[in-house]
Amino acid sequence: MRILELSLNNFRGIKEGSINFKNLNILIGSNNSGKTTILEGLFLTPNPFRRVPYGETAISVLSSLHSTLYSEAYAFLFHNYKDDLASITYSNNSKVKIIFQKEGSLIGVYMEENDKTYFLGRLSRDSKREEYDNLRECERENGKLRAKLSLLNIPTTDFISKTIGETIYFHPLLMKHIWNYFSYNWVEFRNAGLTSKIAKKISEAVAGEYDDLLLEPFIGNQQAIYVRTKDSRGIRLGDLGSGVQVLVTLMLLYEFIKPEILLIDDIESHMNPTLLIHSTSWFENVLRNGTKLIISTHSLEATKFITGSLEEYKPQITLLALNNGILKSRNFSLEEIENLEKKGIDARVSEGILI
Amino acid sequence: MNLRILSPPSWSISINLAKWASKLGIPLASTQPIKGIIIVGNGIPDDIICLILAHKFNGKHIMGITKPQKLGIDSIHPALELIKDEKIKNLMLIIDQEENKLSELWEKIEERFKEKGMKCKIIKKEERLHIYECFYNDYKFNALIILNGLDKPYLKHTIEDHLLEFSKELNKEIILDKNINPKEIWRKLKDKHQDIYSNLLKHGKEKIELFFPQHVKAFNFLKQIFENSRSLKIN
């Protein structure tokens, strides 16, 4: 089996560290232990400037997610906001490395893959400005990467690393971005048969029989997403509860993009155990399609349920801890987590003795 | 020394510790590194006594605290497995004496260590406190075993022996019927628990040691280990 590994250097809260993956991975650990940073690293690796189904580039989505008040600046990519060089390296049989290099008030973004280094674009350290056009080849000058002037015939936003393939990052806070994207591309979802397929799947998870998803005006001219009941009534998706919205959004996103890796942050948030059961049954389809699934959670119940139900996919539970920016991790099987519990140890809160 | 809860949040030991830590104004550690582990074999209210005593020995070091699913002497095996698997350097184990004869109980405890392949050398031996230096292959750890109970004529010897004697000291009007299970009497004093714990927190170490001698000595020993004292004397 291929060993999939992600290494991060000076990237966000992680000064240094690496983690390996299998086909199904559950990341656990205290708050600020690096779970989200790992997911975000994987989300950026195929190319931070590619267009993702949130109506923006991948890097721009993360910037919005991290902004507090009006602080959308790309300095957040560097550890402690002040380092000069950060990198994300993903390896399986081959390797891809994304490099963020401080260049005055800008950040140059480069990708190393298969002995080639490309210049992808630039970001502003102190604002949300992005600069990109087509890929460029690079050279090293005094140890620093420098873009050549000539452009390659590949638009940066269309380029994806072959080593990792497309990755999709789902966080409940991104739902509005995703629904904007859906509304722009609604006819494609509809004509691909995805809306009816997902409406039926949702009927199994909640009390109600639905046969389609609709994008129609609500009051006045405001657009809303509805589930259509068997008797042709429309119920706004938002009125079915946050958990259902999460699952519908995730399903549509996945079915439309079919990424190589699906990254889900805080799976348990908004989800009643019943919905978690249905989500897990859908995860099996995802895994059967060959997609790798990496999920972060604070819930031991969710961890045990997902890994127990999807045992045949040899799930790996990874406990993470950050100590002065150094990422530490330890992999567990479900059995090991349960054995610890018999001894009175909850792995999520016990990295102090487990790592 | 403060405690860090290692058991699942839904377990009664976690709920109880969080509740009393808040009521008594004792901080609980969260992500700080752990120097050792306290296993309370009989759970509640032993955990509160640990919370208070650990706080009295106020230092920057952190001990993890938990209770395995098995009770009393049966909690020794899971505790030792944890020590062995996770290479923990310091174990404090607190269990009730109950109706057992002390010599027989110590024999049983030492047998449990042998069953797990651990060789232990006793470095301090008191009636209800044994301190061992233990080896598992090349791995060395300290095991501090405390048996709850006092030389008082209670039906069963548990942590309540200590709490009830302390309660009596605080309030002479409390009459203890020694023919009743001390746990039962302690439960009946439920309205006074906060007052008793608060007083325990307020009193000096010397006073507490009168009522919790083996516990105070064990915590004192731990403190010496953490402070890297060369001579590990027990006062």
XYZ file of C-alpha atoms in Angstrom:
590
model
C 0.000 0.000 0.000
C 1.224 3.502 -0.847
C 2.158 5.636 2.112
C 0.578 9.033 1.820
C 2.344 11.686 3.787
C 1.845 15.379 4.353
C 4.678 17.502 5.736
C 4.211 21.084 6.822
C 6.920 23.642 7.495
C 6.204 27.079 8.926
C 2.678 26.766 7.595
C 0.070 28.464 9.807
C 0.245 27.107 13.363
C 2.631 24.287 12.442
C 6.328 25.068 12.472
C 7.269 21.553 11.593
C 5.602 18.187 11.359
C 4.301 15.421 9.188
C 1.428 12.982 9.225
C 0.605 9.887 7.192
C -2.733 8.832 5.806
C -4.699 5.818 4.764
C -7.920 5.739 2.766
C -10.053 6.661 5.770
C -8.634 8.879 8.471
C -10.136 10.466 11.538
C -8.161 13.288 13.105
C -8.719 13.910 16.792
C -7.009 16.182 19.285
C -7.546 19.210 21.445
C -8.418 22.627 20.045
C -5.443 24.162 18.293
C -3.750 20.806 17.794
C -3.338 21.230 14.019
C -6.360 19.297 12.701
C -7.733 22.120 10.567
C -4.266 23.214 9.417
C -3.652 19.714 8.063
C -6.955 19.731 6.179
C -6.209 23.187 4.825
C -2.720 22.117 3.766
C -4.220 19.257 1.774
C -6.824 21.586 0.285
C -4.136 23.975 -0.999
C -1.692 21.367 -2.286
C -3.250 20.672 -5.729
C -2.719 24.395 -6.465
C -3.737 27.226 -4.128
C -4.878 29.355 -7.084
C -7.198 26.807 -8.698
C -10.863 27.661 -8.878
C -12.787 25.658 -6.314
C -16.540 25.255 -5.987
C -16.902 28.220 -3.675
C -16.745 30.810 -6.456
C -13.143 31.733 -5.601
C -9.620 30.345 -5.574
C -8.731 27.820 -2.883
C -6.393 30.240 -1.122
C -8.994 32.986 -1.133
C -11.531 30.674 0.523
C -9.119 30.028 3.374
C -8.367 33.718 3.733
C -12.086 34.458 4.182
C -12.417 31.631 6.675
C -9.605 32.991 8.826
C -10.414 36.678 8.702
C -11.387 38.285 11.978
C -13.231 41.576 11.508
C -11.520 42.995 8.387
C -8.171 41.272 8.584
C -8.030 39.429 5.284
C -4.291 39.338 4.660
C -2.186 36.424 3.476
C 0.417 36.828 6.224
C -1.673 34.199 8.054
C -0.047 31.520 5.904
C 3.274 31.889 7.728
C 3.936 30.511 11.175
C 3.659 33.384 13.676
C 2.842 35.636 10.657
C 6.509 36.475 10.305
C 8.481 33.624 8.746
C 9.927 34.056 5.253
C 9.337 30.603 3.868
C 6.558 28.081 4.358
C 5.875 24.829 2.576
C 3.375 22.018 2.227
C 4.674 18.713 0.854
C 2.441 15.820 -0.135
C 3.984 12.548 -1.162
C 2.817 9.144 -2.316
C 4.888 7.573 -5.081
C 5.792 11.025 -6.265
C 5.937 14.339 -4.481
C 4.416 17.781 -4.777
C 5.538 20.768 -2.745
C 3.859 24.140 -2.450
C 6.229 26.885 -1.378
C 5.247 30.287 -0.015
C 8.189 32.664 -0.222
C 8.186 36.151 1.256
C 9.073 38.710 -1.420
C 8.876 42.174 0.129
C 5.241 42.961 0.807
C 4.206 40.019 -1.381
C 4.306 36.252 -1.078
C 5.463 34.265 -4.116
C 3.714 30.921 -4.466
C 5.557 28.059 -6.196
C 4.967 24.397 -6.881
C 7.652 21.719 -7.169
C 6.503 18.531 -8.861
C 8.382 15.874 -10.839
C 11.669 17.816 -10.951
C 9.924 20.908 -12.252
C 9.220 24.091 -10.370
C 6.431 26.401 -11.403
C 5.600 29.900 -10.337
C 1.865 29.985 -9.591
C 1.229 33.548 -8.511
C 1.633 36.114 -5.771
C -0.338 37.104 -2.711
C -0.274 40.286 -0.715
C 0.964 39.885 2.852
C -1.233 42.704 4.131
C -4.390 42.523 2.005
C -6.516 40.000 0.140
C -4.926 40.800 -3.214
C -3.950 37.896 -5.480
C -1.930 38.059 -8.713
C -1.895 35.204 -11.195
C -2.158 34.616 -14.932
C -0.503 31.581 -16.534
C 2.062 29.215 -15.027
C 5.709 30.170 -15.377
C 8.877 28.156 -15.047
C 11.286 29.096 -12.272
C 14.940 29.279 -11.485
C 16.901 29.606 -8.264
C 18.912 32.711 -7.625
C 20.932 33.029 -4.407
C 18.901 30.194 -2.945
C 15.592 31.926 -3.666
C 13.034 30.915 -6.251
C 12.428 33.387 -9.044
C 9.820 33.246 -11.802
C 10.996 33.439 -15.395
C 9.289 36.042 -17.528
C 7.864 33.766 -20.228
C 4.421 32.347 -19.610
C 3.498 28.705 -20.166
C 0.319 28.013 -22.043
C -1.561 26.845 -18.902
C -3.841 29.228 -16.988
C -2.915 29.002 -13.288
C -6.530 28.676 -12.186
C -7.006 25.543 -14.338
C -3.899 23.691 -13.165
C -4.019 20.787 -10.707
C -1.139 18.722 -9.345
C -1.249 15.171 -10.730
C 0.368 13.822 -7.562
C -2.539 14.681 -5.288
C -5.463 15.401 -7.643
C -8.465 17.491 -6.625
C -9.212 17.902 -2.954
C -12.377 19.383 -1.493
C -12.433 20.956 1.934
C -15.744 21.154 3.718
C -16.319 23.297 6.763
C -19.816 24.319 7.920
C -18.726 27.981 7.810
C -18.244 27.652 4.045
C -21.854 26.703 3.342
C -22.862 30.139 2.054
C -19.957 30.184 -0.406
C -20.910 26.743 -1.643
C -24.573 27.611 -2.119
C -23.626 30.672 -4.140
C -21.608 28.393 -6.373
C -24.496 25.938 -6.615
C -26.932 28.659 -7.623
C -24.636 29.769 -10.471
C -24.285 26.208 -11.721
C -27.731 24.894 -10.847
C -28.665 23.590 -14.273
C -25.573 21.386 -14.329
C -26.471 19.796 -10.991
C -30.048 19.347 -12.070
C -29.335 17.874 -15.481
C -26.757 15.525 -14.018
C -29.585 14.041 -11.941
C -27.844 15.006 -8.718
C -30.655 17.031 -7.178
C -33.219 14.222 -7.264
C -30.653 11.597 -6.216
C -29.650 13.608 -3.156
C -33.236 14.535 -2.221
C -34.077 10.835 -2.086
C -31.005 10.076 -0.026
C -31.962 12.817 2.439
C -35.468 11.339 2.799
C -33.824 8.282 4.376
C -32.089 10.437 6.972
C -34.943 12.661 8.144
C -38.665 12.219 8.641
C -40.046 13.239 5.251
C -40.323 12.065 1.682
C -38.589 14.289 -0.829
C -38.077 13.749 -4.516
C -36.037 16.725 -5.670
C -34.116 19.857 -4.744
C -35.294 23.118 -6.274
C -33.767 26.574 -6.672
C -36.701 28.987 -6.703
C -37.728 32.397 -5.374
C -38.922 32.547 -1.770
C -40.576 35.805 -0.683
C -40.184 38.616 -3.215
C -37.400 37.727 -5.586
C -34.995 36.092 -3.141
C -33.633 32.742 -4.242
C -33.811 29.764 -1.924
C -33.039 26.063 -2.112
C -36.005 23.814 -1.394
C -36.639 20.149 -0.979
C -39.753 19.132 -2.892
C -42.134 16.849 -1.038
C -44.023 14.021 -2.732
C -47.106 16.272 -2.840
C -45.051 18.982 -4.628
C -44.707 21.390 -1.704
C -41.413 23.165 -1.254
C -39.642 23.342 2.123
C -36.643 25.590 2.371
C -33.550 23.539 3.069
C -32.614 25.926 5.877
C -35.865 25.057 7.631
C -34.880 21.395 7.830
C -32.055 22.158 10.254
C -28.338 22.746 10.012
C -27.370 19.070 10.016
C -29.457 18.323 6.930
C -28.042 21.385 5.175
C -24.544 20.166 5.929
C -25.215 16.720 4.532
C -27.016 17.947 1.383
C -24.255 20.464 0.698
C -21.545 17.898 1.219
C -23.266 15.350 -1.016
C -23.886 17.798 -3.866
C -20.354 19.090 -3.653
C -18.845 15.636 -3.676
C -21.053 14.182 -6.400
C -20.391 17.139 -8.678
C -16.625 17.352 -8.205
C -15.713 13.698 -7.383
C -12.419 14.734 -5.751
C -9.476 12.430 -5.018
C -9.596 13.488 -1.371
C -12.581 14.713 0.619
C -11.675 16.727 3.710
C -14.354 17.309 6.321
C -13.788 19.565 9.307
C -15.835 19.046 12.494
C -18.080 16.319 11.151
C -20.148 16.073 14.318
C -21.174 19.725 14.433
C -24.908 20.078 13.844
C -25.378 16.314 13.525
C -27.698 14.205 15.598
C -26.487 10.567 15.810
C -29.209 9.508 13.347
C -27.827 11.859 10.760
C -24.312 10.713 11.553
C -25.415 7.136 10.800
C -26.726 8.225 7.396
C -23.642 10.304 6.707
C -21.477 7.285 7.489
C -23.455 5.123 5.107
C -22.838 7.757 2.430
C -19.111 7.818 3.323
C -19.006 4.176 2.299
C -20.039 5.193 -1.238
C -17.352 7.833 -1.206
C -14.695 5.298 -0.204
C -15.998 2.735 -2.678
C -15.484 5.339 -5.413
C -11.808 5.399 -4.447
C -11.917 8.802 -2.765
C -9.803 9.199 0.322
C -11.652 10.597 3.274
C -10.025 12.681 5.990
C -12.319 13.834 8.761
C -11.629 15.904 11.843
C -13.826 15.636 14.902
C -14.013 16.364 18.603
C -16.494 13.551 19.095
C -15.327 10.148 20.306
C -18.801 8.837 19.532
C -18.408 9.909 15.890
C -14.853 8.540 15.761
C -15.912 5.151 17.067
C -19.029 4.951 14.966
C -17.361 5.882 11.682
C -14.296 3.689 12.169
C -16.380 0.781 13.500
C -18.910 0.926 10.654
C -16.284 1.319 7.954
C -13.870 -1.227 9.406
C -13.290 -2.897 6.024
C -11.628 0.292 4.769
C -8.977 -0.081 7.494
C -9.579 3.296 9.101
C -6.851 5.107 10.961
C -7.488 7.339 13.947
C -4.775 9.939 14.418
C -4.319 11.852 17.647
C -2.591 15.181 17.105
C -0.789 17.554 19.435
C 1.108 20.768 18.854
C 3.965 21.592 21.168
C 5.583 24.975 20.462
C 4.587 24.599 16.829
C 5.976 21.066 16.489
C 3.289 18.696 15.275
C 3.203 15.330 16.949
C 0.896 12.496 16.035
C 0.089 8.922 16.913
C -2.087 6.509 14.973
C -4.620 4.254 16.667
C -7.020 1.532 15.637
C -10.557 1.512 17.019
C -9.608 -1.412 19.257
C -6.749 0.563 20.772
C -9.030 3.527 21.433
C -11.543 1.222 23.148
C -8.837 -0.459 25.220
C -7.644 2.921 26.427
C -11.194 3.776 27.380
C -11.418 0.637 29.535
C -8.369 1.935 31.378
C -10.157 5.232 31.900
C -8.307 7.129 29.173
C -10.065 9.280 26.616
C -7.543 9.623 23.793
C -8.875 13.046 22.791
C -7.853 14.612 26.080
C -4.824 12.497 26.915
C -2.175 13.464 24.379
C -0.134 14.473 27.446
C 0.544 10.797 28.136
C -0.127 9.239 24.725
C 2.186 11.284 22.489
C 0.291 20.360 41.431
C -2.946 20.427 39.490
C -4.923 17.674 37.894
C -5.786 17.003 34.294
C -8.849 14.828 33.635
C -8.035 11.953 31.290
C -11.367 10.127 31.335
C -14.199 10.733 28.839
C -16.193 13.885 29.729
C -19.416 11.918 30.120
C -17.994 9.696 32.869
C -19.031 10.475 36.429
C -15.436 11.068 37.559
C -15.013 13.799 34.914
C -18.345 15.428 35.738
C -17.663 15.269 39.469
C -14.156 16.701 39.191
C -15.259 19.522 36.896
C -18.174 20.346 39.204
C -16.102 20.453 42.397
C -13.143 22.192 40.773
C -15.501 24.983 39.833
C -17.241 25.072 43.245
C -13.956 25.122 45.130
C -12.180 27.464 42.721
C -9.425 24.966 41.931
C -8.039 25.224 38.399
C -7.894 22.074 36.284
C -5.051 21.630 33.830
C -5.925 21.297 30.168
C -3.136 20.724 27.684
C -0.047 20.908 29.856
C 2.373 17.937 29.871
C 1.666 15.265 32.465
C 4.240 14.013 34.973
C 2.308 10.993 36.146
C -1.102 9.527 36.630
C -3.464 9.108 39.555
C -5.810 6.152 39.338
C -8.727 6.284 41.723
C -9.828 2.679 41.925
C -13.085 3.477 43.676
C -13.876 6.761 41.952
C -15.910 9.258 43.919
C -15.223 11.084 46.319
C -11.577 9.941 46.242
C -11.181 12.131 43.173
C -12.190 15.251 45.130
C -9.638 14.500 47.829
C -6.981 14.181 45.116
C -8.154 17.453 43.591
C -7.809 19.245 46.913
C -4.555 17.655 48.033
C -2.902 18.096 44.649
C -3.870 21.760 44.793
C -2.498 22.107 48.337
C 0.840 20.913 47.007
C 0.582 23.785 44.624
C 3.320 23.572 42.072
C 3.491 23.848 38.331
C 3.497 20.111 37.717
C 0.490 18.284 36.363
C -0.840 14.819 37.191
C -3.428 13.098 35.015
C -6.359 11.530 36.843
C -8.749 8.808 35.817
C -10.645 5.740 36.918
C -10.582 2.521 34.910
C -13.815 0.669 34.212
C -12.856 -1.944 36.829
C -13.214 -1.217 40.525
C -10.944 -1.417 43.576
C -8.133 -3.955 43.421
C -9.280 -4.966 39.932
C -8.269 -1.508 38.725
C -4.607 -2.441 39.228
C -4.280 -4.470 36.028
C -5.604 -1.762 33.693
C -3.496 0.792 35.577
C -0.354 -1.278 35.090
C -1.130 -1.890 31.430
C -1.376 1.843 30.981
C 1.966 2.385 32.712
C 3.572 -0.310 30.590
C 2.088 0.782 27.252
C 2.494 4.504 27.679
C 5.737 4.497 29.681
C 4.371 6.612 32.501
C 6.968 7.375 35.164
C 4.772 7.907 38.215
C 1.646 6.089 39.272
C -0.441 6.942 42.310
C -3.125 4.355 42.903
C -5.823 4.860 45.531
C -8.099 2.011 46.520
C -10.350 1.229 49.454
C -9.252 -1.203 52.152
C -12.886 -2.204 52.665
C -13.186 -5.240 54.990
C -9.812 -6.677 53.947
C -6.981 -7.359 56.320
C -4.131 -5.036 55.408
C -1.473 -7.736 55.115
C -3.676 -9.837 52.835
C -4.562 -6.854 50.675
C -0.913 -5.853 50.219
C -0.133 -9.438 49.218
C -2.887 -9.381 46.632
C -1.683 -6.040 45.280
C 1.892 -7.226 44.930
C 0.628 -10.362 43.240
C -1.101 -8.177 40.608
C 2.225 -6.482 39.837
C 3.911 -9.872 39.438
C 1.120 -11.075 37.138
C 1.943 -8.199 34.803
C 5.632 -9.119 34.810
C 6.699 -6.193 36.961
C 9.428 -6.406 39.536
C 8.971 -4.027 42.414
C 11.271 -3.017 45.206
C 9.571 -1.474 48.197
C 11.187 1.782 49.247
C 8.658 2.938 51.824
C 6.320 0.773 53.768
C 3.607 2.046 56.059
C 0.353 0.480 57.118
C -1.693 1.986 54.316
C 0.962 3.414 52.016
C 3.519 1.486 50.038
C 5.935 3.161 47.698
C 7.622 0.937 45.145
C 10.293 1.381 42.585
C 9.181 -0.912 39.786
C 10.811 -2.320 36.704
C 9.256 -3.712 33.579
C 12.059 -4.973 31.367
C 14.340 -1.917 31.207
C 11.598 0.487 32.101
C 11.491 1.986 35.581
C 8.612 3.742 37.297
C 7.443 4.778 40.779
C 4.253 3.269 42.127
C 2.623 4.903 45.135
C -0.198 2.756 46.458
C -2.607 4.235 48.978
C -5.208 2.211 50.813
C -8.101 4.302 52.075
C -9.027 3.737 55.705
C -8.143 4.654 59.264
C -7.718 2.634 62.435
C -11.259 3.489 63.453
C -14.061 1.009 63.928
C -15.950 1.605 60.690
C -17.802 -1.261 59.039
C -15.781 -0.850 55.850
C -12.657 1.192 55.350
C -13.024 3.674 52.551
C -12.179 7.330 51.832
C -15.256 8.172 53.887
C -13.379 7.112 57.069
C -11.172 10.136 56.526
C -13.926 12.488 55.472
C -16.172 11.561 58.387
C -13.409 11.985 60.952
C -12.608 15.373 59.470
C -16.319 16.312 59.462
C -16.568 15.363 63.134
C -13.607 17.613 63.896
C -15.352 20.501 62.143
C -18.708 19.948 63.720
C -18.823 18.124 67.042
C -22.559 17.719 66.675
C -22.122 15.191 63.905
C -22.756 11.794 65.469
C -21.376 8.818 63.657
C -23.005 5.431 63.996
C -20.062 3.159 63.334
C -22.344 0.210 62.595
C -23.526 1.880 59.450
C -21.612 1.796 56.174
C -19.547 5.034 56.152
C -20.542 5.663 52.538
C -24.143 5.795 53.694
C -23.322 8.302 56.456
C -21.345 10.465 54.024
C -24.292 10.490 51.622
C -26.550 11.695 54.429
C -24.198 14.633 54.983
C -24.670 15.731 51.371
C -25.712 19.274 52.343
C -22.463 19.702 54.253
C -20.095 18.410 51.548
C -19.261 21.842 50.190
C -18.513 23.186 53.633
C -16.321 20.176 54.483
C -14.348 20.307 51.234
C -13.909 24.079 51.570
C -12.542 23.615 55.074
C -10.189 20.928 53.857
C -8.915 23.382 51.301
C -8.451 26.104 53.918
C -6.594 24.049 56.522
C -2.821 23.729 56.682
C -1.039 20.582 55.555
C -0.299 19.507 59.119
C -3.968 19.526 60.025
C -4.967 17.674 56.874
C -2.284 15.097 57.508
C -4.011 14.170 60.776
C -7.018 13.011 58.808
C -5.460 11.926 55.487
C -2.003 10.748 56.607
C -1.244 8.277 53.827
C -2.559 10.603 51.106
C -0.529 13.598 52.299
C 2.653 11.510 52.547
C 2.153 10.185 49.038
C 1.582 13.647 47.580
C 4.612 14.892 49.465
C 6.686 12.107 47.934
C 5.446 12.984 44.452
C 6.344 16.596 45.021
C 9.872 15.572 45.935
C 10.168 13.469 42.801
C 8.999 16.365 40.646
C 11.334 18.785 42.313
C 14.199 16.343 41.701
C 15.085 16.051 45.349
C 18.009 13.694 45.774
C 16.884 12.310 49.079
C 13.370 11.032 48.832
C 12.527 11.225 52.496
C 9.025 10.881 53.716
C 8.191 13.046 56.687
